[in-house]
PDB file of N, CA and C in Angstrom:
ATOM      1  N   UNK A 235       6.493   8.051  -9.635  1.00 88.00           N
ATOM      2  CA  UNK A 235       7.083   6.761  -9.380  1.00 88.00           C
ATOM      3  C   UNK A 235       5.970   5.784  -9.045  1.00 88.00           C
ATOM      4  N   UNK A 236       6.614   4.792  -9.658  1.00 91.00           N
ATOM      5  CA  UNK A 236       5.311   3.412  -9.003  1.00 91.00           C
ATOM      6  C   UNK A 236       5.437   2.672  -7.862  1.00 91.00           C
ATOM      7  N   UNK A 237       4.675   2.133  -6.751  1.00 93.00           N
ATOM      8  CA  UNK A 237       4.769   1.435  -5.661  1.00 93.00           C
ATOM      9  C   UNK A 237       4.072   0.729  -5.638  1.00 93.00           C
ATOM     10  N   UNK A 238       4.367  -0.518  -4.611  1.00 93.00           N
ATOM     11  CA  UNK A 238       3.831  -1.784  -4.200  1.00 93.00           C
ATOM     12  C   UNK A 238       3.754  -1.498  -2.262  1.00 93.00           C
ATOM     13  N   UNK A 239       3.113  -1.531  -1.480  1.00 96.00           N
ATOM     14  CA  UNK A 239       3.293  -1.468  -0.637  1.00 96.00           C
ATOM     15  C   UNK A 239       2.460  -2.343   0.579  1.00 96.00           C
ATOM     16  N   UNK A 240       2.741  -3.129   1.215  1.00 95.00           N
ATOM     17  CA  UNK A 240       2.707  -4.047   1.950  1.00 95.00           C
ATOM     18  C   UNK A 240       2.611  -3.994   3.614  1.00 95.00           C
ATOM     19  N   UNK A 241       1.296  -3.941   4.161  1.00 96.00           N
ATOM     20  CA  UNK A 241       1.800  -3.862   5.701  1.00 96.00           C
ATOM     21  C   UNK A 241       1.381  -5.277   6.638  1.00 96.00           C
ATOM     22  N   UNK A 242       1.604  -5.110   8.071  1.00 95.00           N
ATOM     23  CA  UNK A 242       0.945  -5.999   8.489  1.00 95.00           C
ATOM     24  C   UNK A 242       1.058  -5.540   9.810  1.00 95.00           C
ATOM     25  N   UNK A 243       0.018  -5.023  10.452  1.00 95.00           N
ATOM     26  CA  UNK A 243      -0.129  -4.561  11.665  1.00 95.00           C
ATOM     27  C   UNK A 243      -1.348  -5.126  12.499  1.00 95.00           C
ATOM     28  N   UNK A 244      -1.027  -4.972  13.569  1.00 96.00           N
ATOM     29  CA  UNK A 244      -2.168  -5.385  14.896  1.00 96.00           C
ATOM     30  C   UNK A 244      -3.354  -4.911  14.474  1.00 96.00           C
ATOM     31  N   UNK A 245      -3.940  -5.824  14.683  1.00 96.00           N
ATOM     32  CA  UNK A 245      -5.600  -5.811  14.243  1.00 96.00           C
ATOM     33  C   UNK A 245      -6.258  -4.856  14.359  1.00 96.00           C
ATOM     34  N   UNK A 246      -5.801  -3.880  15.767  1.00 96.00           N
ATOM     35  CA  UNK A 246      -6.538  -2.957  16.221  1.00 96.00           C
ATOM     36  C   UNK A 246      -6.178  -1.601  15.232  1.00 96.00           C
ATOM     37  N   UNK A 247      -5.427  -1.658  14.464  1.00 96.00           N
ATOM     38  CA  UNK A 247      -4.627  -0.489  13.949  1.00 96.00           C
ATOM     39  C   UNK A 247      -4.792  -1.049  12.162  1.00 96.00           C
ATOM     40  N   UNK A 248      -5.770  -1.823  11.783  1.00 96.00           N
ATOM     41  CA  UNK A 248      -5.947  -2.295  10.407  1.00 96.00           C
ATOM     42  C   UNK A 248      -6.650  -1.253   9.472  1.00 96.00           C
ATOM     43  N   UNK A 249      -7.510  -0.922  10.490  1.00 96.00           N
ATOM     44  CA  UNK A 249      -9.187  -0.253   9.399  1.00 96.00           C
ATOM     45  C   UNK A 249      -8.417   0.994   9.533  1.00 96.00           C
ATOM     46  N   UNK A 250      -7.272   1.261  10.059  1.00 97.00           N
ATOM     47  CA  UNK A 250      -6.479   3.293   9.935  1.00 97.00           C
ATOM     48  C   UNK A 250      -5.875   3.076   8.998  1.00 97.00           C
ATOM     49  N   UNK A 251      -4.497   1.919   9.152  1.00 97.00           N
ATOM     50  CA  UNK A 251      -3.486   1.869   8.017  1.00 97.00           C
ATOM     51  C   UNK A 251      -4.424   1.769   6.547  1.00 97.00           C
ATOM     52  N   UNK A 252      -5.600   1.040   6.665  1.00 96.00           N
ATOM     53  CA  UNK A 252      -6.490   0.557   4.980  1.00 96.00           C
ATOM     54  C   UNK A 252      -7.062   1.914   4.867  1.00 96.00           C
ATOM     55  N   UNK A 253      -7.493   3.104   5.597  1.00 96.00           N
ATOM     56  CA  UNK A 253      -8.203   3.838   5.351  1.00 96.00           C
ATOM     57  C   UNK A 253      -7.104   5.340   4.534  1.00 96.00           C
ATOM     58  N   UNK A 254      -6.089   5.170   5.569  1.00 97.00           N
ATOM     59  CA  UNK A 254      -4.863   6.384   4.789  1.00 97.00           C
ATOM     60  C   UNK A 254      -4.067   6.304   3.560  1.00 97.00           C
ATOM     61  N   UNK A 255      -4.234   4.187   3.632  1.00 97.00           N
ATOM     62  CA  UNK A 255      -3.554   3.869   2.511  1.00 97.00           C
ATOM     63  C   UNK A 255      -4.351   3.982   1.206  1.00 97.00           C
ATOM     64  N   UNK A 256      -5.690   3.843   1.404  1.00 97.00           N
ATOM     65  CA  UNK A 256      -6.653   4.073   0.130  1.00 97.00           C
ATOM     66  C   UNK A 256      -6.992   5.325  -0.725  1.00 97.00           C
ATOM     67  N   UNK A 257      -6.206   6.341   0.554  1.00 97.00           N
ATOM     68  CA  UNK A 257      -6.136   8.216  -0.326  1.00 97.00           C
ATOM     69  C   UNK A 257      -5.121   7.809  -0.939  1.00 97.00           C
ATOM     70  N   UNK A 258      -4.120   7.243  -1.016  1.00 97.00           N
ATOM     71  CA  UNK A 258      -2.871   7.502  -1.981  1.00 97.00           C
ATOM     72  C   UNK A 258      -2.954   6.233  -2.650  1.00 97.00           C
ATOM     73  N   UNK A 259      -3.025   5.174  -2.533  1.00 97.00           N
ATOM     74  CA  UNK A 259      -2.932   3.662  -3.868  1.00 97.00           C
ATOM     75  C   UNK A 259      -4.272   3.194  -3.791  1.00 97.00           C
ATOM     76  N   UNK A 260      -3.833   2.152  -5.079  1.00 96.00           N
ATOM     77  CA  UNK A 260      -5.226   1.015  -4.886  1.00 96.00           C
ATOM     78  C   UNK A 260      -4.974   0.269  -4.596  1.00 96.00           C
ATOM     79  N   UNK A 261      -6.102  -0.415  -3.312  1.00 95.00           N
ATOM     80  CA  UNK A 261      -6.038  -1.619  -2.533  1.00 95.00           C
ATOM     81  C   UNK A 261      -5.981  -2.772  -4.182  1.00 95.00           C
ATOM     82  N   UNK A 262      -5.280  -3.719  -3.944  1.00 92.00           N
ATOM     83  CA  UNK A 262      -5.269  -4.949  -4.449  1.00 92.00           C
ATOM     84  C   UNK A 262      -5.827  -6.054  -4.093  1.00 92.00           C
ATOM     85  N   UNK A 263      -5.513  -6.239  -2.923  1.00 92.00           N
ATOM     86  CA  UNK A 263      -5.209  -7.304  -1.817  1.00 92.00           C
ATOM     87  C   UNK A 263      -4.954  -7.293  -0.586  1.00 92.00           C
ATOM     88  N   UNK A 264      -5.557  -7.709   0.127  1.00 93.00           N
ATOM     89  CA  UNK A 264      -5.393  -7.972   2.044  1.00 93.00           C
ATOM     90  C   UNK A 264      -4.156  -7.353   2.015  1.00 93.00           C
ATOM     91  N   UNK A 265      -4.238  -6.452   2.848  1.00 95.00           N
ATOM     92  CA  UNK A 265      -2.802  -5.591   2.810  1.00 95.00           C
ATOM     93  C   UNK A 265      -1.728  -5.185   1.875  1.00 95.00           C
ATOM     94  N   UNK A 266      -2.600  -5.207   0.686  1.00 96.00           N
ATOM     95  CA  UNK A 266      -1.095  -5.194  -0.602  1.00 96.00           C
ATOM     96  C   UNK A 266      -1.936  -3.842  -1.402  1.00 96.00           C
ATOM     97  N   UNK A 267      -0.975  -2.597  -1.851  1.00 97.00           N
ATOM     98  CA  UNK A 267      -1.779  -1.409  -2.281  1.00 97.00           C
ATOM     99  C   UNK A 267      -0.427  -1.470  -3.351  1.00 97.00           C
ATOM    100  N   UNK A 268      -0.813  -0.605  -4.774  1.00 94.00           N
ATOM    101  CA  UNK A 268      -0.076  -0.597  -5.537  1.00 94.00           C
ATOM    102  C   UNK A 268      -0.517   0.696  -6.389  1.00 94.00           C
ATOM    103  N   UNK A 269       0.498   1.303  -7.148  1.00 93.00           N
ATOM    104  CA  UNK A 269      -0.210   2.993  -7.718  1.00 93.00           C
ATOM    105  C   UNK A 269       1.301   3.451  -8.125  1.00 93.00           C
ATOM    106  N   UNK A 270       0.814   4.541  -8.583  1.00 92.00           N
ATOM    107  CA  UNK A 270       1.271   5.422  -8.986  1.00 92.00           C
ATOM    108  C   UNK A 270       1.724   6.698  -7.877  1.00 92.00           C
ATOM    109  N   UNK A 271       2.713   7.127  -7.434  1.00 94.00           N
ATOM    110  CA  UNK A 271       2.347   8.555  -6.774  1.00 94.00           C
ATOM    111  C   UNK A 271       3.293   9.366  -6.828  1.00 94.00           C
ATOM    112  N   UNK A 272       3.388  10.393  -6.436  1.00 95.00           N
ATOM    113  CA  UNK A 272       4.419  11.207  -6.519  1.00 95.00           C
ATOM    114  C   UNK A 272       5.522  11.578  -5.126  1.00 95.00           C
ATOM    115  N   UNK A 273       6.924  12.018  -5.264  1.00 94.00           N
ATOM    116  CA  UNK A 273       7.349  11.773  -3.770  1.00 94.00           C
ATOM    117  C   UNK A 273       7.093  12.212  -3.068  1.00 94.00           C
ATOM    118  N   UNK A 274       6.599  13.978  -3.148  1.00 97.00           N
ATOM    119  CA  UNK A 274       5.734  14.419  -2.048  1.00 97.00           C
ATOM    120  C   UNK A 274       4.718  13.537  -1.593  1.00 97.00           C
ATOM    121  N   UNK A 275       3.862  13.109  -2.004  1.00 98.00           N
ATOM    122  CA  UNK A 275       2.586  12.361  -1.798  1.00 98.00           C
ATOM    123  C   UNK A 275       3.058  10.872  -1.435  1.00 98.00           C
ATOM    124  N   UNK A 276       4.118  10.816  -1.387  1.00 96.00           N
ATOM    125  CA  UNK A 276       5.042   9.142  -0.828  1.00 96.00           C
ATOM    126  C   UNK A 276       5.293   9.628   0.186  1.00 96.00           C
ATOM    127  N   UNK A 277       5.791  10.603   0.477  1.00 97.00           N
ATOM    128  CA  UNK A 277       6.252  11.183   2.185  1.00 97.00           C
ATOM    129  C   UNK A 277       5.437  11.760   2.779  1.00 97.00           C
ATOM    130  N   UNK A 278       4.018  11.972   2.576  1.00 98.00           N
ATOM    131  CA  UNK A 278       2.910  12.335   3.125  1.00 98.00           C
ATOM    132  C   UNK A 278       2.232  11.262   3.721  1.00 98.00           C
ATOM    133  N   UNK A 279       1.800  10.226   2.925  1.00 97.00           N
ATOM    134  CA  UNK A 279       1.374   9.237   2.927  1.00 97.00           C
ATOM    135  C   UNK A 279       2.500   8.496   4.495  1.00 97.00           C
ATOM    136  N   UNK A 280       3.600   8.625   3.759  1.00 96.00           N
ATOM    137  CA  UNK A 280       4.733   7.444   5.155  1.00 96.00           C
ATOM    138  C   UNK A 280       4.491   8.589   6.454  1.00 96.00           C
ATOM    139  N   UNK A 281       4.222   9.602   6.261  1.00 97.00           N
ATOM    140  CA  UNK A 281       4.222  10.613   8.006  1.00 97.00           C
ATOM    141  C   UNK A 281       2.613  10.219   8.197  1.00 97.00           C
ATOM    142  N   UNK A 282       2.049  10.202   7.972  1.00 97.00           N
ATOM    143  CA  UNK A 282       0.434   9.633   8.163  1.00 97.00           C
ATOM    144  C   UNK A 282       0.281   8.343   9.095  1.00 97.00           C
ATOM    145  N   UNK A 283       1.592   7.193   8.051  1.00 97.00           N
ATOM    146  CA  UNK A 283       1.256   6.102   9.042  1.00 97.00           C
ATOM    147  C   UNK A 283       2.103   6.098  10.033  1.00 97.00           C
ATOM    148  N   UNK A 284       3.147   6.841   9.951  1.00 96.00           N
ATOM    149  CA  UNK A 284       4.137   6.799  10.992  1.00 96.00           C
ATOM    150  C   UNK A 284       3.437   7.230  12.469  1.00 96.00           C
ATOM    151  N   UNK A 285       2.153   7.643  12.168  1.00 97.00           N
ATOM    152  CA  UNK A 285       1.623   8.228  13.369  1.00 97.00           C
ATOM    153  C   UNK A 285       0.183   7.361  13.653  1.00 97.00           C
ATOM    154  N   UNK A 286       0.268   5.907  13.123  1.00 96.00           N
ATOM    155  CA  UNK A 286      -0.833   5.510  13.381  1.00 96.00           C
ATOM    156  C   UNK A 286       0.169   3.812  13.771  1.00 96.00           C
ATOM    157  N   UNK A 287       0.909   3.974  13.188  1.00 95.00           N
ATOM    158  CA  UNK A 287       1.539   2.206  13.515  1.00 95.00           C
ATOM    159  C   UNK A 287       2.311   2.469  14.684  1.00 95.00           C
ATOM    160  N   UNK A 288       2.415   1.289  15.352  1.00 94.00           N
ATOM    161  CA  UNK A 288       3.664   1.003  16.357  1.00 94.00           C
ATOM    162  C   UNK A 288       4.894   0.191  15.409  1.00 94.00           C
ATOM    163  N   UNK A 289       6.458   1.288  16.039  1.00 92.00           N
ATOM    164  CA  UNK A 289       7.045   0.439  14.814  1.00 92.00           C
ATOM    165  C   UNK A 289       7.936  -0.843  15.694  1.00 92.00           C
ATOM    166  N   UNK A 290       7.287  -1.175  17.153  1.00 93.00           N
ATOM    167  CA  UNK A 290       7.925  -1.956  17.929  1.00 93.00           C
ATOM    168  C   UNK A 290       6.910  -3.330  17.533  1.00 93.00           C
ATOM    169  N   UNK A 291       5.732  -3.070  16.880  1.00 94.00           N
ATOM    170  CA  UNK A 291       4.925  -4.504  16.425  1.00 94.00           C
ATOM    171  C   UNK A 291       4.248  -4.576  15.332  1.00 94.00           C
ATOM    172  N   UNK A 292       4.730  -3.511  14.424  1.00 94.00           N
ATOM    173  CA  UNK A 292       3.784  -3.241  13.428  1.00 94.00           C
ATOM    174  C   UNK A 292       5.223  -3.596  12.363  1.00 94.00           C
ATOM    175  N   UNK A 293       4.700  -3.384  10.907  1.00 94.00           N
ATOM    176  CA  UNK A 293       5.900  -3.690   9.755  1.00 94.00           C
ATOM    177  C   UNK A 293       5.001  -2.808   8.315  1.00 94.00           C
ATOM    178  N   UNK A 294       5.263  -2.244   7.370  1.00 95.00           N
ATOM    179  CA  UNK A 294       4.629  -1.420   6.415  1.00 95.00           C
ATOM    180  C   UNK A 294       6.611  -1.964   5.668  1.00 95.00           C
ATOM    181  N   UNK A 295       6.208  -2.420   4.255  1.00 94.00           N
ATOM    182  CA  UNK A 295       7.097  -2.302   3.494  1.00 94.00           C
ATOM    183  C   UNK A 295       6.321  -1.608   2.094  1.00 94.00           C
ATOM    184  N   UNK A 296       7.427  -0.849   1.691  1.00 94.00           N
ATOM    185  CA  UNK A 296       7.367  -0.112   0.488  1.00 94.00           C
ATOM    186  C   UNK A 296       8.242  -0.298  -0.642  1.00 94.00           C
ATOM    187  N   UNK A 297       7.714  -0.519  -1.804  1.00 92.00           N
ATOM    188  CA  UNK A 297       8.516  -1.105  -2.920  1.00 92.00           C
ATOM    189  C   UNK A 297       8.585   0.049  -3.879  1.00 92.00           C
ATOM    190  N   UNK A 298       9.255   0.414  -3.973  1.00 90.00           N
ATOM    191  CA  UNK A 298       9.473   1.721  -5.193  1.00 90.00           C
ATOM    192  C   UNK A 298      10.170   1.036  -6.722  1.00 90.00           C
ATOM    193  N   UNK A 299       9.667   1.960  -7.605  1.00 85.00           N
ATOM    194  CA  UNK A 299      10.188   1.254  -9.063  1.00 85.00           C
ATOM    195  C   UNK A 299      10.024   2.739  -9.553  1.00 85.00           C
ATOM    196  N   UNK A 300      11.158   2.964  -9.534  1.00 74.00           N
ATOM    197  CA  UNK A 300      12.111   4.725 -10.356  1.00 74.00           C
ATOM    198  C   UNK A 300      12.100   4.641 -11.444  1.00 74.00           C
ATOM    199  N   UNK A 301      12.643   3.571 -12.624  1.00 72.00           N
ATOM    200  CA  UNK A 301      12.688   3.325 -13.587  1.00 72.00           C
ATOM    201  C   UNK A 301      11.066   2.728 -14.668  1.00 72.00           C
ATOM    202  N   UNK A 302      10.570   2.533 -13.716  1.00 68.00           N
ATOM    203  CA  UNK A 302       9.200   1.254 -14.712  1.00 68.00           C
ATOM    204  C   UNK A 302       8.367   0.690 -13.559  1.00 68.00           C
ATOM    205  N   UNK A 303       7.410   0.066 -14.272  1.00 66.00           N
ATOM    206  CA  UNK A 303       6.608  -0.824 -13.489  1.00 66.00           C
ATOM    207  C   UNK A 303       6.973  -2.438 -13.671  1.00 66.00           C
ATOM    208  N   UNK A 304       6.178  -3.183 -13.491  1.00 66.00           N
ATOM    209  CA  UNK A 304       6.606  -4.824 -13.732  1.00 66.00           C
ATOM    210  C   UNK A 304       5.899  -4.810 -15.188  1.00 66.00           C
ATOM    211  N   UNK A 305       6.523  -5.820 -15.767  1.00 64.00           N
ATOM    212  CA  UNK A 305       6.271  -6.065 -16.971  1.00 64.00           C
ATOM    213  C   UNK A 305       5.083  -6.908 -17.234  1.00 64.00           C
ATOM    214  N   UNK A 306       4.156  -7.587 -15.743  1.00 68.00           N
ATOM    215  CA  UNK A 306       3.577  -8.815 -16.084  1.00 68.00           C
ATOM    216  C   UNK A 306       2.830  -8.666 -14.770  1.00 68.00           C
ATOM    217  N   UNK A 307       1.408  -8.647 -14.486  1.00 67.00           N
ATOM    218  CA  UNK A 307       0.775  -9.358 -13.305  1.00 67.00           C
ATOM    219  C   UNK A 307      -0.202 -10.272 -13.547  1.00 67.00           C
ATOM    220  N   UNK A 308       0.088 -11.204 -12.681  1.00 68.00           N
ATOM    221  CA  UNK A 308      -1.108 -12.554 -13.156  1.00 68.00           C
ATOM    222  C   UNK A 308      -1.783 -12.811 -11.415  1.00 68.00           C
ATOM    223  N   UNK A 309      -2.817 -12.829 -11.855  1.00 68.00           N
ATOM    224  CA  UNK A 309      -3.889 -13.466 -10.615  1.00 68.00           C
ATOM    225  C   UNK A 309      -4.192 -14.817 -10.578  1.00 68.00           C
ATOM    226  N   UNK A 310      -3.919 -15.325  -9.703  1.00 64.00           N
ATOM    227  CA  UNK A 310      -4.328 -16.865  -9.425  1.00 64.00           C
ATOM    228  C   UNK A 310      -5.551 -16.622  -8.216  1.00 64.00           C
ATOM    229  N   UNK A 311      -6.878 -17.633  -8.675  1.00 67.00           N
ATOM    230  CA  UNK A 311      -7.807 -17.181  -7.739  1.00 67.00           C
ATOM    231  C   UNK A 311      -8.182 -16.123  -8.470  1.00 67.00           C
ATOM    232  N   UNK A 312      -9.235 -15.423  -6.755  1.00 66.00           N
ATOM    233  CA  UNK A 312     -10.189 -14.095  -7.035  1.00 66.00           C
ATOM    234  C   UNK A 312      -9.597 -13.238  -7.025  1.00 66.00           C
ATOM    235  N   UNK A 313      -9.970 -12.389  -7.595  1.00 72.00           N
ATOM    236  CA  UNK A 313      -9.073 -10.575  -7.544  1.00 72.00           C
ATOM    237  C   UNK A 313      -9.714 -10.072  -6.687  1.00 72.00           C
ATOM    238  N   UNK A 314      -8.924  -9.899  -5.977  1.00 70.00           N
ATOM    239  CA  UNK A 314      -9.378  -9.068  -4.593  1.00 70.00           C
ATOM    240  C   UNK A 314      -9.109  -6.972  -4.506  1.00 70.00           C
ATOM    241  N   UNK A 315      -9.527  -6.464  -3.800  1.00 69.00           N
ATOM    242  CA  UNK A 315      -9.497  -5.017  -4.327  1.00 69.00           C
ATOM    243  C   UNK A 315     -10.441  -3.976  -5.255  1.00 69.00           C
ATOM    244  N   UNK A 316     -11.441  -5.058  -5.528  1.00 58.00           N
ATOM    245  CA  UNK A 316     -12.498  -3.923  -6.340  1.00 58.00           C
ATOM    246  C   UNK A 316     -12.059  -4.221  -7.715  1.00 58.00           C
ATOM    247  N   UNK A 317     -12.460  -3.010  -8.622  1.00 51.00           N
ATOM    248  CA  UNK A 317     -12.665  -3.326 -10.348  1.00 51.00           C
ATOM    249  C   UNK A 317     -11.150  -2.667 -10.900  1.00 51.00           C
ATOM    250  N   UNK A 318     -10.616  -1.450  -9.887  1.00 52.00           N
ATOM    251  CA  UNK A 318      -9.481  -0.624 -10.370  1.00 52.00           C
ATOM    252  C   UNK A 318      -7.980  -1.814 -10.977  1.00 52.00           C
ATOM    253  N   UNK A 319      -8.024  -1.648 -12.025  1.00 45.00           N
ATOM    254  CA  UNK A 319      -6.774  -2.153 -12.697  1.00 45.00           C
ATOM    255  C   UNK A 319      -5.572  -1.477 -12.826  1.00 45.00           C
ATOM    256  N   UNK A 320      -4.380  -1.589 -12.264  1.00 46.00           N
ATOM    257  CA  UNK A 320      -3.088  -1.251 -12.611  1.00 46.00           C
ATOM    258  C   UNK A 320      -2.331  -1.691 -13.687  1.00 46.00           C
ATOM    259  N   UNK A 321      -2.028  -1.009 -14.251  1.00 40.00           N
ATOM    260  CA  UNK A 321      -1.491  -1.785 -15.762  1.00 40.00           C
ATOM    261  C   UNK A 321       0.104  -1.339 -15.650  1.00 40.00           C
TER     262      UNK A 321
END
């Protein structure tokens, strides 16, 4: 399955969530990771951060696509995330 996944947590808890999130997707963007993975490796990945975020000030959204990916991504501006392309 494909994902988009999105967090935004306390500063102090940034460089864990970017570091667990970079074994399973590719960074894109300031908090935005996107990939490919499988559901074991989706529920590995969510018990990982579940033990690094507070969920009383922290937020992690996950976008799943069962069927496909998006048909279209366009960058406005710099591409942020390195050279890795998601197609």
């Amino acid at each position: 399955m494909n994902v988009i996944l999105v967090y935004d947590v306390k500063e102090e808890r940034v460089q864990k969530v970017l570091k667990i999130c970079r074994k399973y997707l590719h960074w894109v963007q300031n908090s935005v990771f996107e990939g490919e993975i499988t559901v074991a490796r989706l529920e590995k990945l969510k018990s990982e951060l579940r033990k690094i975020i507070n969920e009383e000030e922290d937020s992690i959204i996950i976008y799943t696509f069962r069927t496909g990916w998006y048909t279209r991504r366009e960058i406005m501006g710099i591409e942020k995330g390195g050279e890795e392309v998601i197609l």
